[in-house]
Amino acid sequence: MSFDKLPDHELLKRCQTGNQKAYHALFSRYFESMYRYTLKYIRNHAVAEELAMDVLFRFWQRMDNLSPDTNLPAYLFTSAKNALADHWRKKELATVVLMEDDVHLHARPADYELDRKETEVLYKQSVDTLSPQCREVFILSRELGLTYPQIAQEMNLSVNTVKSYMTTALKGLRIKLQHQTDLTLVFALAFLANFF
């Protein structure tokens, strides 16, 4: 049996029974996307590879808690975002700025983390309002970095259909966000969409 052709939910079910071939198929399917995604922000091949492997290792550790219908690209993307945030947090804690012979730790405003979390929640809520097909195309493209031809192959659609879904998704998000936010927050969300 070829595990490469099985859909994610079937592979996840088999992984949960301890089938390592199913896990290797999922690993092969998603490692490159996780690696490319983390490399886009880290720009260090060794660190990006380590983060991608860590994401997939954590998936292996936690997969028994996942339901078989879990959207794996979204789950793995969220894990990759968290891995990047952890990496930056550790890196930031190690950063020391010397100013006028005093040592000051690099710090953000006190409400930075709250603003970031609120913005991320609003972004996720807006993405969740998209139709299932538009949402999946959007996540695969903007969050996992897949090309339209790759998405078309993954979802068994034509490239033109993928482009149409993406146009609809972007238009829907733009309208939703304009109604719920001020201009500053729209720019922050655009930044988050590309940053995380």
Coordinates of C-alpha atoms in Angstrom, one line a residue:
M1 CA 0.0 0.0 0.0
S2 CA 1.3 3.5 -0.9
F3 CA 0.9 5.8 2.0
D4 CA 1.9 8.8 -0.1
K5 CA -1.5 8.9 -1.8
L6 CA -3.6 8.6 1.4
P7 CA -5.3 11.8 2.6
D8 CA -4.1 13.4 5.8
H9 CA -7.0 12.1 8.0
E10 CA -6.3 8.5 7.0
L11 CA -2.6 8.9 7.7
L12 CA -3.4 10.5 11.1
K13 CA -5.7 7.6 12.0
R14 CA -2.9 5.1 11.2
C15 CA -0.3 7.2 13.0
Q16 CA -2.5 7.1 16.1
T17 CA -2.3 3.3 16.0
G18 CA 1.5 3.5 16.0
N19 CA 2.1 3.1 12.2
Q20 CA 5.5 4.7 11.6
K21 CA 5.1 4.4 7.8
A22 CA 2.1 6.7 8.0
Y23 CA 4.1 9.1 10.1
H24 CA 7.0 9.1 7.6
A25 CA 4.5 9.8 4.8
L26 CA 3.1 12.8 6.7
F27 CA 6.7 13.9 7.6
S28 CA 7.7 13.7 3.9
R29 CA 4.5 15.6 2.9
Y30 CA 5.0 18.5 5.3
F31 CA 8.7 18.8 6.2
E32 CA 9.6 20.9 3.2
S33 CA 6.7 23.3 3.7
M34 CA 7.6 23.8 7.4
Y35 CA 11.3 24.2 6.5
R36 CA 10.6 26.8 3.8
Y37 CA 8.2 28.7 6.1
T38 CA 10.7 28.9 9.0
L39 CA 13.6 29.7 6.7
K40 CA 11.6 32.6 5.3
Y41 CA 11.8 34.3 8.7
I42 CA 15.0 32.8 10.3
R43 CA 17.3 32.9 7.2
N44 CA 19.5 30.3 8.7
H45 CA 19.3 26.9 7.1
A46 CA 20.4 24.9 10.2
V47 CA 18.0 26.7 12.6
A48 CA 15.1 26.5 10.1
E49 CA 15.6 22.8 9.7
E50 CA 15.8 22.3 13.4
L51 CA 12.5 24.2 13.9
A52 CA 10.8 22.3 11.2
M53 CA 11.9 19.0 12.7
D54 CA 10.8 20.2 16.1
V55 CA 7.3 21.0 14.8
L56 CA 7.0 17.5 13.3
F57 CA 8.4 15.9 16.4
R58 CA 5.9 17.7 18.6
F59 CA 3.2 16.6 16.2
W60 CA 4.3 13.0 16.8
Q61 CA 4.2 13.5 20.5
R62 CA 0.7 15.1 20.5
M63 CA -1.0 13.3 17.7
D64 CA -3.0 11.0 20.0
N65 CA -4.8 14.1 21.2
L66 CA -5.9 15.2 17.7
S67 CA -9.2 14.2 16.1
P68 CA -8.9 12.4 12.8
D69 CA -10.5 15.4 11.0
T70 CA -7.9 17.9 12.2
N71 CA -6.8 20.2 9.5
L72 CA -3.1 19.2 9.5
P73 CA -1.8 22.1 7.4
A74 CA -3.4 24.6 9.8
Y75 CA -2.3 22.7 12.9
L76 CA 1.3 22.4 11.7
F77 CA 1.3 26.0 10.6
T78 CA 0.2 27.1 14.0
S79 CA 2.9 24.9 15.6
A80 CA 5.5 26.5 13.2
K81 CA 4.4 30.0 14.3
N82 CA 4.7 29.0 17.9
A83 CA 8.2 27.5 17.3
L84 CA 9.3 30.8 15.6
A85 CA 7.9 32.8 18.5
D86 CA 9.7 30.7 21.0
H87 CA 12.9 31.0 19.0
W88 CA 12.6 34.8 18.9
R89 CA 11.6 35.0 22.5
K90 CA 14.7 33.0 23.6
K91 CA 16.9 35.1 21.2
E92 CA 15.4 38.3 22.5
L93 CA 16.1 37.4 26.1
A94 CA 19.7 36.8 25.2
T95 CA 20.0 40.2 23.5
V96 CA 21.6 42.9 25.6
V97 CA 21.8 46.5 24.5
L98 CA 24.6 48.7 26.0
M99 CA 23.6 52.3 26.4
E100 CA 25.7 55.0 28.1
D101 CA 27.7 52.5 30.1
D102 CA 24.6 50.9 31.5
V103 CA 23.2 47.6 30.6
H104 CA 19.5 47.6 29.6
L105 CA 17.5 44.6 28.4
H106 CA 15.8 45.1 25.1
A107 CA 12.1 45.4 26.0
R108 CA 8.8 46.1 24.2
P109 CA 5.9 48.2 25.5
A110 CA 3.9 46.5 28.2
D111 CA 0.8 46.2 26.1
Y112 CA 2.7 44.8 23.0
E113 CA 1.9 41.1 23.8
L114 CA -1.8 41.9 24.5
D115 CA -2.1 43.9 21.2
R116 CA -0.3 41.1 19.3
K117 CA -2.7 38.4 20.8
E118 CA -5.8 40.5 20.1
T119 CA -4.6 41.1 16.5
E120 CA -3.9 37.5 16.0
V121 CA -7.4 36.5 17.4
L122 CA -9.1 39.0 15.0
Y123 CA -7.0 37.7 12.1
K124 CA -7.9 34.0 12.9
Q125 CA -11.6 34.9 13.4
S126 CA -11.6 36.6 10.0
V127 CA -10.0 33.6 8.3
D128 CA -12.5 31.3 10.0
T129 CA -15.4 33.2 8.4
L130 CA -14.2 32.2 4.9
S131 CA -15.8 29.2 3.2
P132 CA -14.0 25.9 3.8
Q133 CA -12.4 25.8 0.3
C134 CA -11.3 29.5 0.4
R135 CA -9.9 29.1 3.9
E136 CA -7.9 26.0 2.9
V137 CA -6.5 27.7 -0.2
F138 CA -5.6 30.8 1.9
I139 CA -3.9 28.8 4.6
L140 CA -1.9 26.7 2.1
S141 CA -0.8 29.8 0.1
R142 CA -0.3 32.5 2.7
E143 CA 0.6 30.5 5.8
L144 CA 2.3 27.4 4.4
G145 CA 3.9 29.1 1.4
L146 CA 2.6 26.7 -1.3
T147 CA 2.4 27.8 -4.9
Y148 CA -0.9 27.8 -6.8
P149 CA 0.1 24.7 -8.8
Q150 CA 1.1 22.9 -5.5
I151 CA -2.3 23.8 -3.9
A152 CA -4.1 22.7 -7.1
Q153 CA -2.4 19.3 -6.9
E154 CA -3.0 19.0 -3.1
M155 CA -6.7 19.9 -3.3
N156 CA -7.3 18.2 -6.7
L157 CA -8.4 21.5 -8.3
S158 CA -7.4 23.5 -11.4
V159 CA -4.9 26.3 -10.9
N160 CA -7.6 28.8 -12.1
T161 CA -10.0 27.5 -9.5
V162 CA -7.2 28.0 -6.8
K163 CA -6.7 31.6 -8.1
S164 CA -10.4 32.3 -7.9
Y165 CA -10.7 30.9 -4.3
M166 CA -7.6 33.0 -3.3
T167 CA -9.1 36.2 -4.9
T168 CA -12.4 35.6 -3.1
A169 CA -10.6 34.9 0.2
L170 CA -8.5 38.1 0.0
K171 CA -11.5 40.2 -0.9
G172 CA -13.6 38.7 1.9
L173 CA -10.8 39.3 4.5
R174 CA -10.2 42.8 3.3
I175 CA -14.0 43.7 3.7
K176 CA -14.2 41.9 7.1
L177 CA -11.1 43.6 8.5
Q178 CA -12.1 47.0 7.2
H179 CA -15.4 46.8 9.0
Q180 CA -13.9 45.6 12.3
T181 CA -10.6 47.6 12.5
D182 CA -9.1 50.9 12.1
L183 CA -6.4 51.5 9.4
T184 CA -3.5 50.9 11.8
L185 CA -4.8 47.5 12.8
V186 CA -5.3 46.5 9.1
F187 CA -1.6 47.2 8.5
A188 CA -0.7 45.2 11.6
L189 CA -2.8 42.3 10.3
A190 CA -1.2 42.5 6.9
F191 CA 2.1 42.4 8.7
L192 CA 1.1 39.4 10.8
A193 CA -0.2 37.5 7.8
N194 CA 3.2 37.7 6.2
F195 CA 5.2 37.5 9.5
F196 CA 3.5 34.5 11.1

